[in-house]
XYZ file of N, CA and C in Angstrom:
585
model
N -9.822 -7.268 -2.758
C -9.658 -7.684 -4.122
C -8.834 -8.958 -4.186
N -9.053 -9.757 -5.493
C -8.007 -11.416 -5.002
C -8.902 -11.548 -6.548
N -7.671 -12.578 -6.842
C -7.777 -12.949 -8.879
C -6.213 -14.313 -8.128
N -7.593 -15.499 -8.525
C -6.218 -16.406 -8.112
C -5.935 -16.935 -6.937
N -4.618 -16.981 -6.907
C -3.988 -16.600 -5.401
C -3.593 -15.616 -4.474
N -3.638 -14.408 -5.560
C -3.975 -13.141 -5.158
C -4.471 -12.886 -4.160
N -4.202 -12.257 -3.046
C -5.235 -11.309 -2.091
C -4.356 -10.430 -1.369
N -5.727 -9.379 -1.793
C -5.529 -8.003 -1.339
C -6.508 -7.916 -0.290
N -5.830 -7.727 1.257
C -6.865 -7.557 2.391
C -7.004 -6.203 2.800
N -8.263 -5.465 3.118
C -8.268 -4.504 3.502
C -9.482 -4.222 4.064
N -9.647 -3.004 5.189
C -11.075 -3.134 5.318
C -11.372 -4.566 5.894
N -10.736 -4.979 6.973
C -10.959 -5.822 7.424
C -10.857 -6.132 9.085
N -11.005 -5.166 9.913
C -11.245 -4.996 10.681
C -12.185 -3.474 11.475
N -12.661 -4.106 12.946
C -12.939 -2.690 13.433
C -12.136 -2.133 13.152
N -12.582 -0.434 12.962
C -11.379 0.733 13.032
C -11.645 1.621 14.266
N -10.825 2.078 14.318
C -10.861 3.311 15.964
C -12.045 4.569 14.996
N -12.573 4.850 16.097
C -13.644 5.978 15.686
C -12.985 7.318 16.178
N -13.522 8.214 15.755
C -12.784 9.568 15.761
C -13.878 10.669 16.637
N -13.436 10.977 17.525
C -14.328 12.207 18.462
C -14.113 13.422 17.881
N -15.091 14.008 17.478
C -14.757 15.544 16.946
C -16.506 16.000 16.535
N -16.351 16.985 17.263
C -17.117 17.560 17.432
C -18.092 17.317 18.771
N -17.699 17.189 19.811
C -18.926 16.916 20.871
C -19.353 15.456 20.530
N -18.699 14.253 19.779
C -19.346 13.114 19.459
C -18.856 12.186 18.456
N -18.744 11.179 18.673
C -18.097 10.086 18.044
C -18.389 9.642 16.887
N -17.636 9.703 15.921
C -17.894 9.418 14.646
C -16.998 8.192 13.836
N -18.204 7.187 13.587
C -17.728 5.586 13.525
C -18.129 5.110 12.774
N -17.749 5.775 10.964
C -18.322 5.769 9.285
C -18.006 4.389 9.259
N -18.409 3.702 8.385
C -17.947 2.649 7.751
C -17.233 3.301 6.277
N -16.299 2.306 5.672
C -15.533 2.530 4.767
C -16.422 2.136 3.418
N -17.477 3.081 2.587
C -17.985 2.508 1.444
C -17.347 3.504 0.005
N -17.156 2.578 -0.875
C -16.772 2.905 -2.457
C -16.557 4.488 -2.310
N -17.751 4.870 -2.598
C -17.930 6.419 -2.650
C -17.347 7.182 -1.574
N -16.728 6.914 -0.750
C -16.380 8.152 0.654
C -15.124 7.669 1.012
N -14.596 8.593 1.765
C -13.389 8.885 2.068
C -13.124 8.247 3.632
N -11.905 7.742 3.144
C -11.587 7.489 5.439
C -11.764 8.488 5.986
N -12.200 8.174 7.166
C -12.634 9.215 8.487
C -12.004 8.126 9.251
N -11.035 7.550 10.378
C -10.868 7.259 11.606
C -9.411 7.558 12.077
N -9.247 7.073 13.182
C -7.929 8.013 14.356
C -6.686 7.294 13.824
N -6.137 7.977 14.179
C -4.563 6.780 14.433
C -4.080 6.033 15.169
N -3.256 5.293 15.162
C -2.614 4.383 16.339
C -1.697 3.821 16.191
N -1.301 3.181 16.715
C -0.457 2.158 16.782
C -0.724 0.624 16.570
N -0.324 0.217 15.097
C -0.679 -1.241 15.244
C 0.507 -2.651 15.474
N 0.133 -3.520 15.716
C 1.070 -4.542 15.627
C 0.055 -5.412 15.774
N 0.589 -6.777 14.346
C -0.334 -7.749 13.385
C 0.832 -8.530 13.423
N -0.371 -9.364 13.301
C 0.305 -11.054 13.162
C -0.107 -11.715 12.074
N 0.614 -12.010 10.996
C -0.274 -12.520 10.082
C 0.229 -14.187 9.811
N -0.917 -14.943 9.640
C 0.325 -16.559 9.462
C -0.481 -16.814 7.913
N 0.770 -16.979 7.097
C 0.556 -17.193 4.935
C 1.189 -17.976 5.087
N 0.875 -19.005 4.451
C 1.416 -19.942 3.154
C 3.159 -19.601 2.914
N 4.251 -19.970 3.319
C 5.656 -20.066 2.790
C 5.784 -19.314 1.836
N 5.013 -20.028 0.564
C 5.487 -19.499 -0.529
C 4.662 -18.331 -1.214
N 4.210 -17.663 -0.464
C 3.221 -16.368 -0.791
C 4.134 -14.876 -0.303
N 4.411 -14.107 -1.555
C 5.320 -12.975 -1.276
C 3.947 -12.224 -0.391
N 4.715 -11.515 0.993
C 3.667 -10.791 1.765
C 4.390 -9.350 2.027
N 3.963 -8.340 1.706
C 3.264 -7.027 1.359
C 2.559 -6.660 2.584
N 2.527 -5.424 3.516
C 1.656 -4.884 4.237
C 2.392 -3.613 4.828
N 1.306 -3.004 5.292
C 1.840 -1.498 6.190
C 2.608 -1.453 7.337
N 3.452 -0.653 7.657
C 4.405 -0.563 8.309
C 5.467 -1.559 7.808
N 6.336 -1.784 9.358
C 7.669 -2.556 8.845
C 7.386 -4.082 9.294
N 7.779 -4.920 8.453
C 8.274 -5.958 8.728
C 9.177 -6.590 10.471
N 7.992 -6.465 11.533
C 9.374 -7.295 12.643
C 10.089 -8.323 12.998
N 9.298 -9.798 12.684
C 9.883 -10.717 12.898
C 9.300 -11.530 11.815
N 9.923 -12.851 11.056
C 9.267 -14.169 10.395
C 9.995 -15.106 10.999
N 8.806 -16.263 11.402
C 9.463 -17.592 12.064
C 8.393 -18.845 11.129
N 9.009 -19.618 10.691
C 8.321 -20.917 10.135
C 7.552 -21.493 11.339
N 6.327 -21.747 11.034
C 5.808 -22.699 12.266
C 5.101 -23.732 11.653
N 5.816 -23.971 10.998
C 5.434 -25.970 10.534
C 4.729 -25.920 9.200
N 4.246 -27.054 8.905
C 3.334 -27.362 7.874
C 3.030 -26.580 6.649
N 4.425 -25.614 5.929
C 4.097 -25.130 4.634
C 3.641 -23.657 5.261
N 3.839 -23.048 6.182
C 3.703 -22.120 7.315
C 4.540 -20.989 7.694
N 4.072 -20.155 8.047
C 5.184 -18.906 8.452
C 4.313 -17.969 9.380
N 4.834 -17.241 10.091
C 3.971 -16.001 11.052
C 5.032 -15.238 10.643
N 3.929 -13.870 10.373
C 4.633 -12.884 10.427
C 4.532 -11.645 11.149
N 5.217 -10.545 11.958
C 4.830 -9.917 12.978
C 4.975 -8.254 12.230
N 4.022 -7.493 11.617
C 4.232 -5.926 11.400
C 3.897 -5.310 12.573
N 4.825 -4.301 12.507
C 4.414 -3.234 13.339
C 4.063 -1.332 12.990
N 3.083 -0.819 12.947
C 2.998 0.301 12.213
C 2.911 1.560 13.619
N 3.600 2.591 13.730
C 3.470 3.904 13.803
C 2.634 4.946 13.407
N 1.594 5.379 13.950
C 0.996 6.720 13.515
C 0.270 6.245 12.454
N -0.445 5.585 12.504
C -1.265 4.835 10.952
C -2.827 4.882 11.132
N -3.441 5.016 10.310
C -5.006 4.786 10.541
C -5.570 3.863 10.247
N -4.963 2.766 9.619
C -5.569 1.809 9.128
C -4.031 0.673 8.752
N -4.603 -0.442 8.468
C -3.507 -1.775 8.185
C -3.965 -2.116 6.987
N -3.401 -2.263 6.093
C -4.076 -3.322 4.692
C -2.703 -4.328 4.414
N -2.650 -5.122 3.573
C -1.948 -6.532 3.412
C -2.187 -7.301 1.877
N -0.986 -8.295 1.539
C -1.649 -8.308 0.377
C -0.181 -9.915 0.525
N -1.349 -11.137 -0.587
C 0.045 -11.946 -0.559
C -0.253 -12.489 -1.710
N 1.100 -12.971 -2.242
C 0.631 -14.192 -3.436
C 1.927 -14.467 -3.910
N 1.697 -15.373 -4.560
C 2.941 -16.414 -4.754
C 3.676 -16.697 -6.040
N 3.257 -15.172 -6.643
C 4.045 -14.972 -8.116
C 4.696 -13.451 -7.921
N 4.890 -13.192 -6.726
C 5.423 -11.135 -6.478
C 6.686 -11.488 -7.005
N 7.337 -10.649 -7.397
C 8.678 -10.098 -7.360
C 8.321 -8.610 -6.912
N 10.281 -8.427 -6.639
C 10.176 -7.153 -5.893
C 11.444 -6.305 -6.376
N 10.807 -5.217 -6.674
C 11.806 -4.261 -6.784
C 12.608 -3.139 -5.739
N 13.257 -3.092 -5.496
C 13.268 -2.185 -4.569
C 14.925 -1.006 -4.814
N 14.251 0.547 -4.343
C 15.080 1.603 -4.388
C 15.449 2.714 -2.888
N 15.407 3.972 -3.091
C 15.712 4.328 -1.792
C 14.941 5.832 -2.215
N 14.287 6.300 -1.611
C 13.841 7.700 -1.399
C 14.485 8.488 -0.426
N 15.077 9.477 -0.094
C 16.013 10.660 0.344
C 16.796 9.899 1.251
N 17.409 9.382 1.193
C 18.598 8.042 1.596
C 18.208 7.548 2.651
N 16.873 7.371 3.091
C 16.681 6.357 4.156
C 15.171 6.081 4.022
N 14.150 6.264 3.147
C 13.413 5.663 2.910
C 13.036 4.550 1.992
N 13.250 3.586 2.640
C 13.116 2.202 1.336
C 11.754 2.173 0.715
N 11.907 2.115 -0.736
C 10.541 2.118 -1.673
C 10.700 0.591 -2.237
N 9.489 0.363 -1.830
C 9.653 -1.128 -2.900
C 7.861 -1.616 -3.425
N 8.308 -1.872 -4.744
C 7.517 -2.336 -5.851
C 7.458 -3.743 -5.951
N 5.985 -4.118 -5.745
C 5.661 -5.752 -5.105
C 4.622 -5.759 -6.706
N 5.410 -6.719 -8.162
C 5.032 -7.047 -9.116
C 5.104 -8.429 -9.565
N 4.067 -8.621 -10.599
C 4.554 -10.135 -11.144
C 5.104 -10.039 -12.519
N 5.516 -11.226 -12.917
C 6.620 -11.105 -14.185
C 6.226 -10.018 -15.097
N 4.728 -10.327 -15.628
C 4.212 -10.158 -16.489
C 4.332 -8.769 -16.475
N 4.412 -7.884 -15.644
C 4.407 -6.715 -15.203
C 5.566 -5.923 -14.730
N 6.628 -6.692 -15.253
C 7.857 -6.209 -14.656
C 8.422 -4.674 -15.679
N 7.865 -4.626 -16.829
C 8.055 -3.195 -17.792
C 7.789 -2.460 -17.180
N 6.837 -2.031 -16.228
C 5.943 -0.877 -15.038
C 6.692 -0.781 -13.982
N 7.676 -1.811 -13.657
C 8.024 -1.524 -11.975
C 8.637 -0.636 -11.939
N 10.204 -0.411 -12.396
C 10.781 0.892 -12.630
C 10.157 2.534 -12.455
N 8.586 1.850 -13.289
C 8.485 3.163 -13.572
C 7.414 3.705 -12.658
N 7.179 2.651 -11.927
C 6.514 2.570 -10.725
C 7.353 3.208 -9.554
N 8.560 2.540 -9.579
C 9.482 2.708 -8.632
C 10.197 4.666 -8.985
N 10.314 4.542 -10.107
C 10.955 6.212 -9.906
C 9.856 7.189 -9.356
N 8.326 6.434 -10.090
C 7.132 7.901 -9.664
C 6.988 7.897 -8.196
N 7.297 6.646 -7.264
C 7.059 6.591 -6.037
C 8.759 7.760 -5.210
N 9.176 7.224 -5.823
C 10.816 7.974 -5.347
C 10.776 9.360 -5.531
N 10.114 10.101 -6.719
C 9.909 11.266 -6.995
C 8.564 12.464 -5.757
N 8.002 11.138 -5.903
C 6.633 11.850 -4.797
C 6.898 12.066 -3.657
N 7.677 11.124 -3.445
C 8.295 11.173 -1.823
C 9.169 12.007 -1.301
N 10.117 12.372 -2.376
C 11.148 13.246 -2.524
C 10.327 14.689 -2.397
N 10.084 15.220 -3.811
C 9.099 16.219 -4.088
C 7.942 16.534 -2.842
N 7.379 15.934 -2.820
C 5.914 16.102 -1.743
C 6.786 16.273 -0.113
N 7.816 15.862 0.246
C 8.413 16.167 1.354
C 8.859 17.959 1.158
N 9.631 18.137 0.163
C 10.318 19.226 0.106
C 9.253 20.456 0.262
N 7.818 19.879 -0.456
C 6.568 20.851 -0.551
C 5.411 21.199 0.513
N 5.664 19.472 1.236
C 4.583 19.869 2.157
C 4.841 18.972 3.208
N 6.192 18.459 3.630
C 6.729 17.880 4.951
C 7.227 16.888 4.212
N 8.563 16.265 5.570
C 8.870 15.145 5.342
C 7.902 13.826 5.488
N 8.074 12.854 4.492
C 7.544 11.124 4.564
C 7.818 11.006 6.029
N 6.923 10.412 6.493
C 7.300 10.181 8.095
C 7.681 8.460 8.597
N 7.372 8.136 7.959
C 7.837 6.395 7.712
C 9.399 6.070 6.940
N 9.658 4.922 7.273
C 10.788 4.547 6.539
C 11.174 3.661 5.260
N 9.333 3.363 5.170
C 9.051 2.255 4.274
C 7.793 2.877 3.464
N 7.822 2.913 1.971
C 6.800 3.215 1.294
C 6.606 1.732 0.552
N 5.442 0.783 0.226
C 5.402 -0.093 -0.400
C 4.407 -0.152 -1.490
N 4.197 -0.234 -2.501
C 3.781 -0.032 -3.837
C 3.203 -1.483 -4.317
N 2.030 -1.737 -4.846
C 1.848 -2.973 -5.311
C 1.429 -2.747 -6.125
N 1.749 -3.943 -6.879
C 0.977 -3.394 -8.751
C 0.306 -4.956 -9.005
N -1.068 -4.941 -8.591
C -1.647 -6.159 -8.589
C -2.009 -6.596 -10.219
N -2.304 -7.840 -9.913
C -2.158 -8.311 -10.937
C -3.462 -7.703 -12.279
N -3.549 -7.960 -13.459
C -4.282 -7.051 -14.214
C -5.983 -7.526 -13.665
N -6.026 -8.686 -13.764
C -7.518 -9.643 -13.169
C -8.044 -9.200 -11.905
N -7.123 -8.134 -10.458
C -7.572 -7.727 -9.599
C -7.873 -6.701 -9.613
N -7.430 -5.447 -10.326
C -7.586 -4.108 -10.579
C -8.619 -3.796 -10.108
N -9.509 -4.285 -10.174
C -11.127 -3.997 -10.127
C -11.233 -3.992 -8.416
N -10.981 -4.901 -7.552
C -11.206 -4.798 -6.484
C -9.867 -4.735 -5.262
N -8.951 -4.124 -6.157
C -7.171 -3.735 -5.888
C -6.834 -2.697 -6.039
N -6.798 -2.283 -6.999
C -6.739 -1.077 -7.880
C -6.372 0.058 -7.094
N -4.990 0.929 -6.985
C -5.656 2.214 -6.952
C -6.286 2.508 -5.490
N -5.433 1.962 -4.302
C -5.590 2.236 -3.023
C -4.911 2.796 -1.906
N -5.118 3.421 -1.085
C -3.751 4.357 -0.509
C -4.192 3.947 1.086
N -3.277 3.420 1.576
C -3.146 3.453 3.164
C -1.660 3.993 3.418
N -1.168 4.345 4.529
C -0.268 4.648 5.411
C 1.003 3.595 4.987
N 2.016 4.168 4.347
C 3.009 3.367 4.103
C 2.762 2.251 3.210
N 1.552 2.018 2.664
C 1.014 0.807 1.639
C 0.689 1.772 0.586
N 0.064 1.246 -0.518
C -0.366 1.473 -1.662
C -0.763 0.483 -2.841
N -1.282 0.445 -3.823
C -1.819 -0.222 -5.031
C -1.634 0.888 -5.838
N -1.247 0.370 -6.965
C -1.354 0.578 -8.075
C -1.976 0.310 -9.221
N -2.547 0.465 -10.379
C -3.315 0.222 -11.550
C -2.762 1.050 -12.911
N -3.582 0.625 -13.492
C -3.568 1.385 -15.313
C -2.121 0.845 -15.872
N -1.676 -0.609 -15.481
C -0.440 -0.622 -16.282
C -0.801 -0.733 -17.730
N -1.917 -0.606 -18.001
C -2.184 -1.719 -19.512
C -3.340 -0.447 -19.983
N -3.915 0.336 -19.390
C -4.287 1.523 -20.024
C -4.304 2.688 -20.436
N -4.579 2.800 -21.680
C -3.930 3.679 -22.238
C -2.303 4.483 -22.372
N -1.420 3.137 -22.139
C -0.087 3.707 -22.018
C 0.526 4.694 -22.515
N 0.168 4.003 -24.518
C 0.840 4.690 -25.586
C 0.266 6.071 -26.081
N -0.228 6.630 -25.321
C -0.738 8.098 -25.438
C 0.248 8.908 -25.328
N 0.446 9.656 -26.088
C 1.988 10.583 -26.318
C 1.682 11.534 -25.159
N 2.787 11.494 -23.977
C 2.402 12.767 -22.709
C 1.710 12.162 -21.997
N 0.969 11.058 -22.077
C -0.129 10.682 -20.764
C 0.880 8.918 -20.309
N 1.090 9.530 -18.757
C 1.486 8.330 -18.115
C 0.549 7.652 -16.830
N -0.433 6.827 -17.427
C -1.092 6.514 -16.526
C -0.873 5.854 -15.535
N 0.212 4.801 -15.400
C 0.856 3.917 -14.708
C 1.523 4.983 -13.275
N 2.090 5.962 -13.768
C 2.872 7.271 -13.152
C 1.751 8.074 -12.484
N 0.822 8.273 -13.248
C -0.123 9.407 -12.450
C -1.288 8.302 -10.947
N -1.228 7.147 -11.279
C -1.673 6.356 -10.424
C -0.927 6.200 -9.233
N 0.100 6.013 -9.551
C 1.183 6.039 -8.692
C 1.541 6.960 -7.764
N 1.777 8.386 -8.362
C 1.961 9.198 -7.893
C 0.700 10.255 -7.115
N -0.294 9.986 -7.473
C -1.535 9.838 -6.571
C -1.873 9.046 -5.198
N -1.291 7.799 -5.588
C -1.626 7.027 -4.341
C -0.462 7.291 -3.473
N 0.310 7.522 -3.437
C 1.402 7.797 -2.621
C 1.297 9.225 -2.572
N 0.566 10.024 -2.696
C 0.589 11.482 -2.487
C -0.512 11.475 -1.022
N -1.314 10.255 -1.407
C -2.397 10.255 -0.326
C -1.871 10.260 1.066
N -0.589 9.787 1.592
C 0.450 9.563 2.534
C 0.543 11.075 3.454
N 0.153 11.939 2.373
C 0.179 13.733 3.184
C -1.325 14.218 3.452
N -2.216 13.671 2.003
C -3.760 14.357 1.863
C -4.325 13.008 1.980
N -5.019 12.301 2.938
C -6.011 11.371 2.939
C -7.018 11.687 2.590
């Protein structure tokens, strides 16, 4: 998904195929169906633009400028099935703490800054809650993006391993009892236990 300068990368590489059953099974990722592949271990290199806030799974290991309006950046992920990424050059960031050592942070633009909070408590709550119910978060980093309203469509509302998207800041808010911004939220970050 990408509106702009926006981009949301995903689904952008081979993935590891999964043996089960007497035989290898190597889905492609379409609209309608669910991930199927293994886990691993990744470590990515990504080189953006300076001034593009960058967003992706796992942790952050190294940033070094390498010239010309330039930067590399080095993630490294644990136990993950997949990598997704996301950059652009209007993020702000919020950031809180889930059971005192998981950092949550909410990657928004101005326009959207009324949602982060409330972005940020539903992510803090799920993490909290969904550990106590059905294991601890196994990462140290949950990251939340709330793309911009123009990407929704091909952003929207996505769950990888320590990543996430968010949507519905702008629908149907004012419904007395219905928090759509919250139930998006707290869905996609629930996916972290139920893929």
């Amino acid at each position: 998904g990408y509106a702009g300068p926006f981009a949301f990368v995903a689904q952008w590489f081979p993935k590891i195929g999964v043996y089960e059953g007497g035989a290898w099974h190597c889905h492609q990722y379409h609209l309608t169906t669910e991930f199927f592949a293994d886990f691993g271990v990744y470590d990515v290199i990504l080189e953006t633009p300076e001034t593009h806030m960058v967003a992706a799974t796992g942790v952050l290991q190294a940033a070094e400028a390498i010239g010309a309006g330039m930067r590399r950046l080095s993630y490294h992920a644990e136990d993950v099935h997949d990598f997704a990424w996301m950059a652009d050059p209007y993020m702000n960031v919020l950031r809180g703490t889930a059971d005192g050592d998981v950092e949550v942070r909410i990657y928004h633009r101005p326009e959207q800054a009324d949602f982060a909070p409330r972005h940020l408590e539903a992510a803090i709550q799920t993490i909290e809650i969904y550990g106590r119910l059905f294991g601890p978060y196994p990462w140290t980093i949950m990251t939340v993006v709330d793309p911009p309203a123009d990407a929704v469509d091909g952003a929207g509302g996505m769950e990888y391993p320590t990543f996430v998207t968010t949507a519905a800041d702008n629908a149907l808010t004012s419904l007395d009892g219905v928090w759509f911004p919250e139930i998006v939220t707290v869905h996609e970050v629930g996916h972290n236990w139920f893929q």
